Short mmCIF file of C-alpha atoms in Angstrom, two decimals:
data_model
loop_
_atom_site.label_atom_id
_atom_site.label_comp_id
_atom_site.label_asym_id
_atom_site.label_seq_id
_atom_site.Cartn_x
_atom_site.Cartn_y
_atom_site.Cartn_z
CA MET A 295 6.82 62.59 44.54
CA SER A 296 5.36 65.22 46.85
CA LEU A 297 5.11 65.47 50.60
CA LEU A 298 2.24 67.98 50.57
CA TYR A 299 -0.54 65.63 51.71
CA LEU A 300 1.63 63.89 54.32
CA LEU A 301 2.82 67.23 55.71
CA SER A 302 -0.73 68.53 55.92
CA ILE A 303 -1.78 65.47 57.93
CA LEU A 304 1.24 65.84 60.22
CA GLY A 305 0.56 69.56 60.64
CA SER A 306 -3.08 68.91 61.50
CA THR A 307 -2.05 66.24 64.01
CA PHE A 308 0.42 68.64 65.60
CA CYS A 309 -2.26 71.35 65.91
CA MET A 310 -4.68 68.84 67.43
CA GLY A 311 -1.91 67.92 69.85
CA LEU A 312 -1.61 71.57 70.90
CA VAL A 313 -5.34 71.69 71.64
CA ASP A 314 -5.11 68.40 73.52
CA HIS A 315 -2.11 69.64 75.52
CA ARG A 316 -3.80 72.93 76.42
CA TRP A 317 -6.98 71.36 77.83
CA ARG A 318 -5.69 67.84 78.68
CA LEU A 319 -8.47 66.21 76.67
CA PHE A 320 -7.01 62.83 75.73
CA LEU A 321 -3.34 62.00 75.26
CA PHE A 322 -2.13 64.46 77.88
CA ALA A 323 -4.80 63.39 80.39
CA ARG A 324 -3.98 59.66 80.46
CA PRO A 325 -1.10 58.88 78.07
CA ARG A 326 -0.93 55.09 78.43
CA ARG A 327 -4.65 54.57 77.99
CA ALA A 328 -4.72 57.05 75.11
CA LEU A 329 -1.94 55.28 73.23
CA VAL A 330 -3.70 51.93 73.64
CA VAL A 331 -6.99 53.41 72.37
CA VAL A 332 -5.30 54.98 69.34
CA ALA A 333 -3.38 51.76 68.60
CA VAL A 334 -6.59 49.70 68.73
CA GLY A 335 -8.35 52.22 66.47
CA VAL A 336 -5.48 52.31 63.98
CA GLY A 337 -5.34 48.50 63.97
CA TYR A 338 -9.08 48.25 63.37
CA PHE A 339 -9.10 50.72 60.47
CA LEU A 340 -5.94 49.24 58.98
CA VAL A 341 -7.55 45.79 58.91
CA TRP A 342 -10.67 47.43 57.45
CA ASP A 343 -8.57 48.97 54.67
CA LEU A 344 -6.68 45.76 53.97
CA VAL A 345 -9.90 43.74 53.71
CA ALA A 346 -11.42 46.36 51.40
CA ILE A 347 -8.27 46.31 49.25
CA ALA A 348 -8.35 42.50 49.11
CA LEU A 349 -12.01 42.64 48.03
CA GLU A 350 -11.06 45.29 45.45
CA ILE A 351 -13.40 47.84 47.02
CA TYR A 352 -10.56 50.32 47.62
CA ARG A 353 -7.73 51.31 45.30
CA ARG A 354 -4.94 53.76 45.76
CA GLY A 355 -5.85 57.09 44.27
CA GLU A 356 -3.43 59.07 42.17
CA SER A 357 -2.50 62.54 43.33
CA ALA A 358 0.43 64.82 42.72
CA ALA A 359 0.32 65.75 46.44
CA MET A 360 1.14 62.20 47.60
CA THR A 361 4.55 60.62 48.09
CA GLY A 362 3.80 57.58 45.95
CA ILE A 363 5.19 55.29 48.67
CA GLU A 364 3.10 52.19 49.35
CA VAL A 365 3.43 50.22 52.59
CA ALA A 366 1.41 47.41 51.00
CA PRO A 367 -0.13 47.02 47.55
CA GLU A 368 -2.72 49.81 47.10
CA LEU A 369 -2.03 51.14 50.64
CA PRO A 370 -0.22 54.49 50.53
CA LEU A 371 2.02 55.66 53.37
CA GLU A 372 -0.28 58.64 53.96
CA GLU A 373 -3.15 56.31 54.85
CA LEU A 374 -1.38 55.18 58.04
CA PHE A 375 -0.94 58.77 59.15
CA PHE A 376 -4.50 59.68 58.18
CA ILE A 377 -5.94 56.75 60.15
CA THR A 378 -3.87 57.80 63.16
CA PHE A 379 -5.08 61.39 62.83
CA LEU A 380 -8.69 60.22 62.45
CA CYS A 381 -8.50 58.20 65.67
CA TYR A 382 -6.73 61.00 67.54
CA VAL A 383 -9.09 63.79 66.48
CA THR A 384 -12.10 61.61 67.36
CA MET A 385 -10.83 61.01 70.87
CA VAL A 386 -9.85 64.66 71.39
CA LEU A 387 -13.38 65.68 70.37
CA HIS A 388 -14.78 63.04 72.71
CA GLY A 389 -12.71 64.54 75.53
CA LEU A 390 -13.84 68.05 74.61
CA PHE A 391 -17.53 67.19 74.62
CA GLY A 392 -17.10 65.27 77.87
CA MET A 393 -15.43 68.29 79.45
CA LEU A 394 -18.19 70.61 78.25
CA LEU A 395 -20.94 68.31 79.50
CA ARG A 396 -19.31 68.03 82.93
CA ARG A 397 -19.31 71.79 83.42
CA SER A 398 -21.73 73.09 86.01
CA PRO A 399 -24.60 75.25 84.74
CA ALA A 400 -22.99 78.29 86.37
CA GLU A 401 -19.88 77.85 84.19
CA ARG A 402 -21.85 77.57 80.93
CA PRO A 403 -22.37 80.75 78.90
CA GLU A 404 -25.99 81.72 78.34
CA VAL A 405 -27.15 81.77 74.73
CA GLN A 406 -29.79 84.31 73.77
CA HIS A 407 -30.99 84.62 70.19
CA GLY A 408 -27.92 82.93 68.77
CA LYS A 409 -25.47 85.14 70.68
CA VAL A 410 -23.41 84.22 73.70
CA ALA A 411 -24.11 86.50 76.67
CA ARG A 412 -21.67 86.70 79.57
#
């Protein structure tokens, strides 16, 4: 039993949280709405996984980096954390792109020949 994969997912989620906190992109902009959006996303992908497992499309992979804990047959504990991270990173990126697109042209750096000019 190893916690390597689970810890890497948690570490990545923490780092994404730091980015989100710094620029108020998603969770730190509107916490209630953000939690609902992540919960709906996690629910959707969890149902997706469970249906795929029931249809024998998905199986739990074997890895020395995983805990070996299953929350349901063929559904490893790490999958819940990965789905949560996937939803969170998607929404943080959505917030980032939205923020960049809302910038006025004067605030945008000029790009000349692949280099950013200030």
